Coordinates of C-alpha atoms in Angstrom, one line a residue:
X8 CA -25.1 25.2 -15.1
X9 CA -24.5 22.0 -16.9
X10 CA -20.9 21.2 -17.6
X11 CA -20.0 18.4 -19.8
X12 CA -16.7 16.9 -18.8
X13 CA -14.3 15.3 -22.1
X14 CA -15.5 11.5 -21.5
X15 CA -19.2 12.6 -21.0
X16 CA -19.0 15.2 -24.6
X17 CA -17.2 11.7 -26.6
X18 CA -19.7 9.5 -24.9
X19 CA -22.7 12.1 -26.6
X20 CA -21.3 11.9 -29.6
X21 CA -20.8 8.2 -29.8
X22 CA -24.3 7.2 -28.9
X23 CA -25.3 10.2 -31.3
X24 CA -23.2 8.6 -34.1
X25 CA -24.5 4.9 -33.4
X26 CA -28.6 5.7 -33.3
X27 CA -28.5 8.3 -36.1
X28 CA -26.5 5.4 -38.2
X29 CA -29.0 3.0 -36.9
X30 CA -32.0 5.3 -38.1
X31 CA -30.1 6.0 -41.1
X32 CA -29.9 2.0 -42.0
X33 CA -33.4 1.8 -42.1
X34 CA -33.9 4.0 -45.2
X35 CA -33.2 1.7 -47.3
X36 CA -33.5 -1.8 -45.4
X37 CA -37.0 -0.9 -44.4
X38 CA -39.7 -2.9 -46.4
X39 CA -42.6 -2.4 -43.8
X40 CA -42.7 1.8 -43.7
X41 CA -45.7 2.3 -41.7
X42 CA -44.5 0.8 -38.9
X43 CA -41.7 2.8 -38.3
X44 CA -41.4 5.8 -36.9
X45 CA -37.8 6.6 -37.5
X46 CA -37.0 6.5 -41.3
X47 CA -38.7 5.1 -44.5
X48 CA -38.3 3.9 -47.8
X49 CA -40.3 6.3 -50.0
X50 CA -43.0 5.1 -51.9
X51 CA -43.4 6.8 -55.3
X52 CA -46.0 9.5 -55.5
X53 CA -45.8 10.4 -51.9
X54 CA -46.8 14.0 -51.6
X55 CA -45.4 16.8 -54.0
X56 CA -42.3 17.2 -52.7
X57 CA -41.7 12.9 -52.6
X58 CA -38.2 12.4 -54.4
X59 CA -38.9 10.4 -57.9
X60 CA -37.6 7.1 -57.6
X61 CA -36.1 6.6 -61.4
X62 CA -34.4 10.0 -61.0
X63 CA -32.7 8.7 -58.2
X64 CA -31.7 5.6 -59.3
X65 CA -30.7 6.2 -62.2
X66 CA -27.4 8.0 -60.3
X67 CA -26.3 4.4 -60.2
X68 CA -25.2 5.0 -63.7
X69 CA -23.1 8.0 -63.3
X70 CA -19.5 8.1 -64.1
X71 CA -17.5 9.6 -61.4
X72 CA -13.3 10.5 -61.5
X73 CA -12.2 8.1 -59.0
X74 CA -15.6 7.5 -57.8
X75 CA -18.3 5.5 -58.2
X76 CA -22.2 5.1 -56.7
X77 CA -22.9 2.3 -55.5
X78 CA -26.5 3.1 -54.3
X79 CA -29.0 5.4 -54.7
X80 CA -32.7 5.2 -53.1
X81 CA -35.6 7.6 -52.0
X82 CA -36.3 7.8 -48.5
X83 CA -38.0 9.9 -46.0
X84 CA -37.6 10.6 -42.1
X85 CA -36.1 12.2 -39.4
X86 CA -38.0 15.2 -39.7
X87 CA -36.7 16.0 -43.4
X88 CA -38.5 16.6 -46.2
X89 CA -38.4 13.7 -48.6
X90 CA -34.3 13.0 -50.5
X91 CA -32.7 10.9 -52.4
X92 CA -29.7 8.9 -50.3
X93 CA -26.8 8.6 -52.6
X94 CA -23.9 5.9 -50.9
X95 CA -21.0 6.3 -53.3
X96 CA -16.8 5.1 -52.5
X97 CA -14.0 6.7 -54.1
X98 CA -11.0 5.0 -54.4
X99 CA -8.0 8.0 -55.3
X100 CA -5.3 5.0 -55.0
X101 CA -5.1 1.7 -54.7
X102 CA -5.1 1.9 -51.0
X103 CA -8.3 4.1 -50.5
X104 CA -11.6 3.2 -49.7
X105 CA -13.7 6.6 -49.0
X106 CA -17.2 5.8 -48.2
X107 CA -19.1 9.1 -48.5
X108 CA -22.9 9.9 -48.9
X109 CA -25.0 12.6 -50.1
X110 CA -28.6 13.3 -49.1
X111 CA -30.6 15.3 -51.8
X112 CA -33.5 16.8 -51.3
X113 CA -36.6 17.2 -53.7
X114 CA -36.0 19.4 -56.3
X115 CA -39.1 21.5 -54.7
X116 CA -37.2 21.5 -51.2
X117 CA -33.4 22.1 -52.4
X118 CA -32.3 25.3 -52.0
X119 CA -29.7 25.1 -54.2
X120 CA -26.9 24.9 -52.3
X121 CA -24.4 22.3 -51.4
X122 CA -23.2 21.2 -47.4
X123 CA -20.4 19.1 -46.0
X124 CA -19.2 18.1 -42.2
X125 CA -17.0 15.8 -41.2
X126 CA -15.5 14.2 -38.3
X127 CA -13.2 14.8 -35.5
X128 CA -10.0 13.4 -33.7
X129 CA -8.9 9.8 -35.7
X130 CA -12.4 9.3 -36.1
X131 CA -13.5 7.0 -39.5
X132 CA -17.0 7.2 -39.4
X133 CA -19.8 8.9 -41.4
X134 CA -21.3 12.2 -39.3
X135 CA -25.2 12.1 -39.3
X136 CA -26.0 14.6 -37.0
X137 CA -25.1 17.6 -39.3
X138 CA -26.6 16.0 -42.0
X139 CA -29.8 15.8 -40.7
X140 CA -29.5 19.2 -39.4
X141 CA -28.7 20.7 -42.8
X142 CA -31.1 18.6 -44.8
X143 CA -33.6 20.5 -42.6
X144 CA -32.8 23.7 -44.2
X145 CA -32.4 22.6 -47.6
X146 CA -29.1 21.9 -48.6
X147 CA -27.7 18.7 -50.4
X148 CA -25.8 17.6 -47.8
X149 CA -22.8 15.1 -47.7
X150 CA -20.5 13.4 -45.5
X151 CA -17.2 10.9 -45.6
X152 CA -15.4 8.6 -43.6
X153 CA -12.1 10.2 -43.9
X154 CA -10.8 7.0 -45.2
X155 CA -11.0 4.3 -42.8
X156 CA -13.5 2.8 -40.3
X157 CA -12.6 3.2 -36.9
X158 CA -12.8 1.2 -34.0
X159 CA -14.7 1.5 -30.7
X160 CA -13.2 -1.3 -29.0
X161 CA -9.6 -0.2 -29.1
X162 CA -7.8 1.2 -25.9
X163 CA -7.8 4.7 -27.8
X164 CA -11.9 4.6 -28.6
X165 CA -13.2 5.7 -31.5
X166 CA -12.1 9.4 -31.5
X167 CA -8.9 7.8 -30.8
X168 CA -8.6 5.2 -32.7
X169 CA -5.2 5.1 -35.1
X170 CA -4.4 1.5 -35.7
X171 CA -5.8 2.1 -39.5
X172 CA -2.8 4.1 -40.2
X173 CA -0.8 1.5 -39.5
X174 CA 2.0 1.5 -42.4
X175 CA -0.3 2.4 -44.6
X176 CA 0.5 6.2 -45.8
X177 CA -1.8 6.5 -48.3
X178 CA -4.6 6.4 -45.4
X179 CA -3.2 9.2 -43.7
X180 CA -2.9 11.6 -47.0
X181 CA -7.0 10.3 -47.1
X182 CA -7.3 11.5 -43.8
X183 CA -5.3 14.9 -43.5
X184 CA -6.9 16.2 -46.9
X185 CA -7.7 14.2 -49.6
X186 CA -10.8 12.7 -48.9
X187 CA -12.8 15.4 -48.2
X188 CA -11.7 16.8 -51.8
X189 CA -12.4 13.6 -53.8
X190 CA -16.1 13.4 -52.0
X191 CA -16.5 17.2 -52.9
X192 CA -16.0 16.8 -56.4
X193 CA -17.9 13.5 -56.7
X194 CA -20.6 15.1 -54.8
X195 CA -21.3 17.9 -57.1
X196 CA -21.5 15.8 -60.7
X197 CA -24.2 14.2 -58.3
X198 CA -25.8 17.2 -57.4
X199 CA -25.6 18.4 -61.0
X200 CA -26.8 15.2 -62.9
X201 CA -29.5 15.3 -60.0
X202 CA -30.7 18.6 -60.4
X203 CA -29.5 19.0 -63.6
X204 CA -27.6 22.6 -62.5
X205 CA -24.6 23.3 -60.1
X206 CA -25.1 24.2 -56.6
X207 CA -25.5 28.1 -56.0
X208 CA -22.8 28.2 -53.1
X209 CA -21.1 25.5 -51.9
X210 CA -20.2 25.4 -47.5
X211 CA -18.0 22.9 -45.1
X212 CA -18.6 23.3 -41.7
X213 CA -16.6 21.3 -38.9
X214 CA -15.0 21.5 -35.8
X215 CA -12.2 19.7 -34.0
X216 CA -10.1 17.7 -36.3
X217 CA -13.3 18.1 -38.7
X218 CA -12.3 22.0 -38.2
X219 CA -8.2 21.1 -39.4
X220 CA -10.1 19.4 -42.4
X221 CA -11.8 22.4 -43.1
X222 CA -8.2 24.8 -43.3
X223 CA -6.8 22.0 -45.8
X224 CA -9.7 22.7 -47.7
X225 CA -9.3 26.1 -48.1
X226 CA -5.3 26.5 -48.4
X227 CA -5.1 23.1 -50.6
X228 CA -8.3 23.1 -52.5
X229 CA -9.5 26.7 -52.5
X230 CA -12.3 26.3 -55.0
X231 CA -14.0 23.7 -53.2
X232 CA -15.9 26.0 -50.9
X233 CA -17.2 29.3 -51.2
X234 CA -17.6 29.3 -47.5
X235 CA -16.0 27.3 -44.9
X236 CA -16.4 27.1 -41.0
X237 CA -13.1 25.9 -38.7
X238 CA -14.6 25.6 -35.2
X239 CA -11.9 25.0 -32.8
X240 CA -9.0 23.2 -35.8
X241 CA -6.3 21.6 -34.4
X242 CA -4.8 22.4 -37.5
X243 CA -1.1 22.3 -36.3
X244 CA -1.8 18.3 -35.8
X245 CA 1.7 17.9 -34.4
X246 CA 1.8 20.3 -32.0
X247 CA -1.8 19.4 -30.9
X248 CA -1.3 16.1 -30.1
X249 CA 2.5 16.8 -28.8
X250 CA 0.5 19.5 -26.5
X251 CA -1.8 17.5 -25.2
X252 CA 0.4 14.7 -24.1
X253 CA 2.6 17.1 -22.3
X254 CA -0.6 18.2 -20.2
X255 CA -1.8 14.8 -19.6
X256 CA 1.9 13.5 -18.1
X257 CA 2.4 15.0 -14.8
X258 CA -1.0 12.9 -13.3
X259 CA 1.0 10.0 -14.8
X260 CA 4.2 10.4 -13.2
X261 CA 1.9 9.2 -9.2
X262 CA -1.0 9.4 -7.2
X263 CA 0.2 11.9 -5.7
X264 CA 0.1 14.6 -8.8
X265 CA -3.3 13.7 -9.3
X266 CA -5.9 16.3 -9.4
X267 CA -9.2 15.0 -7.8
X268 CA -12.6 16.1 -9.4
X269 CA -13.4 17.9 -6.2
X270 CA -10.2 20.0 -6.4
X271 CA -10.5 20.6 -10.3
X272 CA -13.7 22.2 -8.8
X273 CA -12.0 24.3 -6.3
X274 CA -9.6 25.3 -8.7
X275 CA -11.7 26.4 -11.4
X276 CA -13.7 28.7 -8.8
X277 CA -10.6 30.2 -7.5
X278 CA -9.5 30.9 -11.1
X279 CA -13.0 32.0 -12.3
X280 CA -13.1 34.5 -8.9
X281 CA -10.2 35.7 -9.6
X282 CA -10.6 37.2 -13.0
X283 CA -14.2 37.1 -13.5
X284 CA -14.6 40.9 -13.2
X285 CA -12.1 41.5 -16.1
X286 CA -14.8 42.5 -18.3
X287 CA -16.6 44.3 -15.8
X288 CA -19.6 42.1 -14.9
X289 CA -19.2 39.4 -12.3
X290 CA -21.2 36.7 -14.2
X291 CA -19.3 33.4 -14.0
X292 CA -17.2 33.6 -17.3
X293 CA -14.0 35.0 -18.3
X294 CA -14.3 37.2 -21.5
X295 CA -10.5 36.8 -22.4
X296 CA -8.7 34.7 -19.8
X297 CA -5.1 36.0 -21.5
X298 CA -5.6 39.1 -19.2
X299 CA -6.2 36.5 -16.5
X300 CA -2.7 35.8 -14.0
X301 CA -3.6 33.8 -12.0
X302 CA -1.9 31.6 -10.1
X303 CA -2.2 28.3 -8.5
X304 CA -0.3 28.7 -6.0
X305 CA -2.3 30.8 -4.0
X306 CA -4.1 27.0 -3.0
X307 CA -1.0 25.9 -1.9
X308 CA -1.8 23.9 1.5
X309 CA -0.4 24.9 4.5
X310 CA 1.0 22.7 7.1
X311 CA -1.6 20.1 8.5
X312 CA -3.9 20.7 5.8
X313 CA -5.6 18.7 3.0
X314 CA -9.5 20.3 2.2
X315 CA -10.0 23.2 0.4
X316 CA -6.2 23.6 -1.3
X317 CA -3.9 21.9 -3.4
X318 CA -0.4 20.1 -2.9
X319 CA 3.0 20.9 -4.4
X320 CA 2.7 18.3 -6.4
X321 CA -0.5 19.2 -7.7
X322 CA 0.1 22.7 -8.0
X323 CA 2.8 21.4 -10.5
X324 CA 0.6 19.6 -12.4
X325 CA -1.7 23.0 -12.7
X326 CA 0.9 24.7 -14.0
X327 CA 2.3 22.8 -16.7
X328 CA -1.4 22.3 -17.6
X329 CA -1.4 26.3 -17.8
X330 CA 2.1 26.7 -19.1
X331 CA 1.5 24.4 -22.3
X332 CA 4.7 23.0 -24.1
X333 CA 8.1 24.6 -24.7
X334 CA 10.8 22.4 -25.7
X335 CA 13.3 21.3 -23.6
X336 CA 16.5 23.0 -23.9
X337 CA 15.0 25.6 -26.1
X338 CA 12.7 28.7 -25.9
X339 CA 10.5 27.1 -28.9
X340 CA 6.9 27.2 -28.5
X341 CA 5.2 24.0 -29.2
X342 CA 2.2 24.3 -28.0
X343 CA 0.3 26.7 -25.9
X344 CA -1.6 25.5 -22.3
X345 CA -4.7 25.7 -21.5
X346 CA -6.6 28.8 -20.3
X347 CA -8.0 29.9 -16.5
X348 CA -11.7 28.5 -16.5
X349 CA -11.1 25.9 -18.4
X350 CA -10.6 23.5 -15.3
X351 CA -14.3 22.1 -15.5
X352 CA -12.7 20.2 -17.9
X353 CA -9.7 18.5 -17.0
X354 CA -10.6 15.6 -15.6
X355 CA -9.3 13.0 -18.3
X356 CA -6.1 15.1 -18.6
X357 CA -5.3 15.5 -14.4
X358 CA -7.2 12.9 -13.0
X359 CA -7.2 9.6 -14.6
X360 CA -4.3 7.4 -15.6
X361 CA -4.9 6.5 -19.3
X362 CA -3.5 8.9 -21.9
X363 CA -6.2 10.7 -23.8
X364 CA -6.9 11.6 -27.4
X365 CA -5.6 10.8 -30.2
X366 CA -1.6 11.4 -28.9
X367 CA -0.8 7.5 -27.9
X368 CA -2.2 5.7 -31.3
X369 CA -0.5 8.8 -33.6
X370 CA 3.1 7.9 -31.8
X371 CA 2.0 4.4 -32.1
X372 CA 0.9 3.9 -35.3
X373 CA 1.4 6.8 -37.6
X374 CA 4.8 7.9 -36.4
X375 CA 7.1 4.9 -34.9
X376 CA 5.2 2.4 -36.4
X377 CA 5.7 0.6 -33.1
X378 CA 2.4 -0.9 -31.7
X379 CA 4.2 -1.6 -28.0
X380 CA 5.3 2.2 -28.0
X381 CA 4.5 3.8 -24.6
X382 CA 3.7 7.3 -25.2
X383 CA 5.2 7.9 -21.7
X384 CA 8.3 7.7 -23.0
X385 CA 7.9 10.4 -26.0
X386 CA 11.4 12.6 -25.9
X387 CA 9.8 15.9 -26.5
X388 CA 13.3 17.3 -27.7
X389 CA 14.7 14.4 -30.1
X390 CA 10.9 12.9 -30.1
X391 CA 9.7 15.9 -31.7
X392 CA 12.2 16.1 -34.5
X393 CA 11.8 12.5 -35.3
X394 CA 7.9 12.8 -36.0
X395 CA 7.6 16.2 -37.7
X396 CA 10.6 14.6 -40.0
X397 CA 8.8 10.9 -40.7
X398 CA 8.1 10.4 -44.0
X399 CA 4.8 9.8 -45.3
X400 CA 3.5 9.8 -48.9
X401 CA 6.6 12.0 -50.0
X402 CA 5.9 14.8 -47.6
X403 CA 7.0 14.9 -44.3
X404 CA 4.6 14.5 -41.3
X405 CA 4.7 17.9 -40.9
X406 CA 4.3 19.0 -44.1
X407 CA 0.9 16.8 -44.9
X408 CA -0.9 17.3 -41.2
X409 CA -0.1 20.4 -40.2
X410 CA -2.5 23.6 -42.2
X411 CA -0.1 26.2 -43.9
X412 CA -1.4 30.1 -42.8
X413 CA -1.8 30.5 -46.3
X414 CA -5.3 32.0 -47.5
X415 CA -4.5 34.0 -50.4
X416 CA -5.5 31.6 -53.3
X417 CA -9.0 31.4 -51.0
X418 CA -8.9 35.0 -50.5
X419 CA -8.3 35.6 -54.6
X420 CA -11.4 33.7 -55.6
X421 CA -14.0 35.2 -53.1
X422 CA -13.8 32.5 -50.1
X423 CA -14.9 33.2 -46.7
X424 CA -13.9 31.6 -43.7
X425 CA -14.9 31.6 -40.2
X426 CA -13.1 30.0 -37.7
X427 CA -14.4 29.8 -33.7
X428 CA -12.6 28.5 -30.8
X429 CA -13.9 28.3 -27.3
X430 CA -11.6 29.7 -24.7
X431 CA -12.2 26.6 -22.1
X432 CA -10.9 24.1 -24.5
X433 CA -8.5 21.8 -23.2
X434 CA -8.3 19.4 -25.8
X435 CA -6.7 22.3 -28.5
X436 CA -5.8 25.1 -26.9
X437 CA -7.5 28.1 -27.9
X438 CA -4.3 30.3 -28.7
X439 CA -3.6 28.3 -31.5
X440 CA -6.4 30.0 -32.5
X441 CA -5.3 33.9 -32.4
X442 CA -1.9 32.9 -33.7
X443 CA -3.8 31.3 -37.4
X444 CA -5.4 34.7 -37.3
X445 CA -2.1 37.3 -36.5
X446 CA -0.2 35.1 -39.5
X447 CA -2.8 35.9 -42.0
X448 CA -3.3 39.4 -41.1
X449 CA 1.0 39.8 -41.1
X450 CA 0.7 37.8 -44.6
X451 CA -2.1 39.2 -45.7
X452 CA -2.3 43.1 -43.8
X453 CA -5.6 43.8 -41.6
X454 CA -7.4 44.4 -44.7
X455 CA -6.5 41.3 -46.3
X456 CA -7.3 39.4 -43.4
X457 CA -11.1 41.3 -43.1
X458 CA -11.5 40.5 -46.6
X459 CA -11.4 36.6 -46.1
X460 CA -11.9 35.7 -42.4
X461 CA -13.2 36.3 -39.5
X462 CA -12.7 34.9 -35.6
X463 CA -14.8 34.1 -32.9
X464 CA -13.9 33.8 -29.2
X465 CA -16.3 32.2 -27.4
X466 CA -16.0 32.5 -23.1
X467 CA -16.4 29.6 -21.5
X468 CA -17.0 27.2 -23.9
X469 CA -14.9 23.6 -24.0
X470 CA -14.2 22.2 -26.9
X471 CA -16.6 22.3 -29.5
X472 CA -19.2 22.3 -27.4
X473 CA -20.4 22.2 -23.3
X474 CA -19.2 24.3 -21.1
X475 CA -20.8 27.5 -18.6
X476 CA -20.5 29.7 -21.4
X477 CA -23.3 30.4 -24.6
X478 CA -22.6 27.4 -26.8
X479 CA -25.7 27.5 -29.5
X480 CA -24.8 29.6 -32.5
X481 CA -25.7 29.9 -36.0
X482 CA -22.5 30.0 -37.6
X483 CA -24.1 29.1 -40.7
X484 CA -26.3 31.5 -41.2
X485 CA -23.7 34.0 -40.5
X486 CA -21.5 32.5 -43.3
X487 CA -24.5 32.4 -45.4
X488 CA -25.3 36.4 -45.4
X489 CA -20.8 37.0 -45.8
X490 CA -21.0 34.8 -49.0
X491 CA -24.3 35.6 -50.2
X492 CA -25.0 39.3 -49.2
X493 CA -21.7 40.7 -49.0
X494 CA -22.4 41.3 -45.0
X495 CA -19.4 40.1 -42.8
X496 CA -20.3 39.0 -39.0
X497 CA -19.3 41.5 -36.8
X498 CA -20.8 39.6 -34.2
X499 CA -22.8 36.0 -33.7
X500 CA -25.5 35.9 -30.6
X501 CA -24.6 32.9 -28.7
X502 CA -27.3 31.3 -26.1
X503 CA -27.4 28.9 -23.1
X504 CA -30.7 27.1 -22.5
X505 CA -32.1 25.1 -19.6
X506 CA -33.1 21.0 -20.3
X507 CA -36.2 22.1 -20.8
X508 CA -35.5 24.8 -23.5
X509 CA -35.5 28.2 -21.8
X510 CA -33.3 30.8 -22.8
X511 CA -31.0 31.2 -19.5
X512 CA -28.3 33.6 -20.9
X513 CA -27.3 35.2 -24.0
X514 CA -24.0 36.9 -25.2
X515 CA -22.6 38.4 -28.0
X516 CA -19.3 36.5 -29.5
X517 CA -16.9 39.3 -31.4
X518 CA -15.3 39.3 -34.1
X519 CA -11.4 39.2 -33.0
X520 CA -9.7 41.3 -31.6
X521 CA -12.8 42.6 -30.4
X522 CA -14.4 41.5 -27.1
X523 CA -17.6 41.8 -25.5
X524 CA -18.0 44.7 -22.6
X525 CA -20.5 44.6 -20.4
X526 CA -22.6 48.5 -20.5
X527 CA -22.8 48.1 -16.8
X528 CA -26.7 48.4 -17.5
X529 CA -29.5 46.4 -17.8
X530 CA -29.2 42.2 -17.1
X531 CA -26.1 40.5 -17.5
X532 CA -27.0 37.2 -19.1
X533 CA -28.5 39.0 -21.9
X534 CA -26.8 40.5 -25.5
X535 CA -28.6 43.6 -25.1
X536 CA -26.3 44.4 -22.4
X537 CA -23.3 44.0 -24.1
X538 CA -21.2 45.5 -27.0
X539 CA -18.4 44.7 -29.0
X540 CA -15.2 47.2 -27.9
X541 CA -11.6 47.4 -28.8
X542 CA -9.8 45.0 -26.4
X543 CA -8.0 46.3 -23.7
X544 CA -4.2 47.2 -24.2
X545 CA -1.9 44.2 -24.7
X546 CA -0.1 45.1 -21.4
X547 CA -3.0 42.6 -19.8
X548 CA -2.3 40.2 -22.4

């Protein structure tokens, strides 16, 4: 099984963000079509489904609120049918600059509805990939930059990136909220002076920090969307970043509490072993590692030895990795650790020396204001007062980055939201997860809750993606038949495939609290052979 490690996953998604923009470029700087292979400039009159170019152009004229176009061309490529690529900016203050841009298919190809994704971490940068994806099924699609342009060549990266926050608060209301509402509304006068008629249903579909996007939408600006997808939201920001850092610090404190890859490897197969039977099929993953106890320990070395076990030192490391963070001197839960078979993937949080993430630039930049800061140093006691408390834009940190439980207004006008998590994440940990879901359902009952959400567990999956577990699922489509057809997901089919495209394995992902149970028939690494049962009791939890 291929498992992607953290750095491998940001590395993907870097070189995926830097050739799809590439491709994209060429839509409209290309003025020799046939001889590329990639994307063209449409020519007028190609085919019946070829985007007319004074339609599109003439969405240069529009007058947006706080918006304006600044280009719009027909173009064809990348395997979609032919659209209209409409750059627009929208300036809410005198400090914004939100590039966004919306792909519109032919009139003949549209089906009527209306798509958005955006990025994760810090990230400033427009997201392709979905784009592309969505196109492909018809939707008008857009995407926006949050805000800001981030930097690749920064000691944080360009996930991590946070010097564009930099005493500059209105940049940081674009980036927790603001801009993904602005490009929403611009985007639909687009597609309605386009198509000359609203979008049917309107979806936002991220994950990561894209996915803590996606919960301001829906508790700040609940008629955006009629459906929106959260895929593993670190939408308490705070306690996200605050988490991570505590996880990443032991390896920093010496060598010593480092966890080398090949133990991560013996750990994670001593934790997998251990409560891989839970659900009762020994197949590699574990269904719901909560019910899982184990303990690092039992690799404890014994005298003369150093294969096959770890060190005190990096059995402590283990467990605070495990134990997440509580704060110091109290019994306050910050943030919770991450889960038994996630280990696969800790090898930029227990093995390498640089902080990682988007912790070090936050405390920098956003919170202390202090570009020499040494997030090392972070006092998770006082610390943790002082940047919840900062003021930005009015609010307090807390109060602008971190998502209020609150769906009711969403919930009033007919929203759906469905939010996934995979339970080997280790950059949010996946009980943030279950705790968003048991405040809505205490603020809103169990019914209340049904009526407007559901959540998906997904074993063995890291963080947003990779993983041993099934990791290819249609969320989409499963929004599409809750919003459209009245037909809530009880359950999404998620797959594995080899390199070359074969189904390896296939499992069902339950809606929460539900879990999959093997029927102790027929081949384990296929859905037939599950079904979706009650968990078991919470004296395993």
């Amino acid at each position: 099984m291929n498992q992607t490690t953290p750095m491998n996953r940001t590395a993907r998604s870097q070189w995926m963000i830097a050739t799809l923009g590439a491709a994209v470029l060429a839509l409209t700087a290309c003025t020799a079509p046939e001889s590329r292979s990639d994307v063209r400039e449409a020519r007028s009159g190609m085919g019946s489904d070829a985007v007319k170019r004074a339609d599109c152009s003439a969405l240069v004229q529009l007058k947006l609120a706080d918006a304006s176009v600044v280009s719009a061309t027909a173009a064809y490529g990348l395997g979609m049918p032919y659209i209209c690529r409409v750059v627009g900016v929208a300036r809410p203050t005198s400090d914004s600059n939100i590039n966004f841009e919306i792909w519109l298919p032919a009139a003949s190809a549209w089906n009527g509805k209306f798509y958005s994704a955006a990025g994760a971490g810090s990230i400033g940068a427009l997201m392709y990939e979905p784009m592309v994806s969505s196109v492909r099924r018809g939707y008008a699609s857009m995407t926006q930059d949050r805000g800001h342009a981030s930097r690749p060549d920064t000691s944080a990266g360009l996930f991590g990136d946070g010097e564009w926050a930099f005493k500059r608060p209105e940049k940081i209301v674009d980036w927790s909220h603001r801009s993904q509402h602005v490009a929403t509304v611009a985007s639909k006068a687009i597609i309605s002076a386009f198509y000359g008629s609203e979008a049917k249903h309107s979806y936002f579909e991220s994950c990561s920090a894209g996915g803590h996007l996606a919960l301001m939408e829906a508790t700040r600006y609940p008629q955006d969307y009629d459906g929106i997808i959260a895929g593993a939201p670190g939408d308490q920001w705070t306690h996200t970043l605050a988490g991570r850092l505590w996880a990443a610090l032991p390896a920093r404190k010496g060598k010593e509490y480092i966890i080398p890859t090949e133990k991560l490897a013996l750990l994670n197969r001593t934790a997998v072993q251990a409560c891989d039977a839970l659900d009762g099929v020994a197949d590699g993953l574990i269904e719901d590692p909560r019910a899982c106890k184990f303990d690092p320990s039992v690799l404890q070395c014994k005298p003369g030895s150093t294969s096959d076990c770890l060190t005190e030192a990096q059995i402590q490391t283990a467990k605070a990795i495990y134990g997440g963070l509580v704060r110091p001197g109290s019994n306050e839960r910050i943030a919770h650790g991450f889960m038994p078979g996630s280990e696969f993937d800790w090898e930029i949080i227990a093995n390498t020396y640089k902080l990682p993430g988007s912790a070090p630039d936050f405390l920098r930049f956003w919170a202390y204001e202090d570009p020499a800061y040494d997030s090392r140093n972070f006092d998770f006691d006082k610390g943790w007062d002082a940047i919840n408390n900062k003021k930005v834009g009015g609010q307090t940190m807390a109060e602008l980055t971190n998502v209020k439980p609150d769906l009711s207004k969403f919930r009033q006008r007919g929203g759906r939201l469905i939010r996934w998590h995979g339970w080997a994440d280790t950059s949010v940990a996946p009980q943030s997860s279950i705790d968003f879901y048991e405040q809505i359902v205490k603020q809103e009952t169990k019914a209340g809750a049904d009526e407007v959400m559901r959540l998906f567990m997904a074993p063995g999956v890291a963080h947003c993606r990779g993983g041993p577990g099934p990791n290819s699922f249609d969320m989409l489509g499963a929004l599409e038949g809750w919003v459209e057809k009245s037909t809530p997901p009880e359950r999404v089919v998620a797959n594995s495939f080899a390199s070359g495209g074969t189904l390896t394995r296939s499992r069902p992902l339950c809606a929460y609290p539900k879990v999959a149970r093997y029927s102790g028939v027929g081949n384990h690494d296929r859905v037939e052979s599950f079904s979706c049962v009650d968990a078991p009791s919470k004296r395993a939890l």
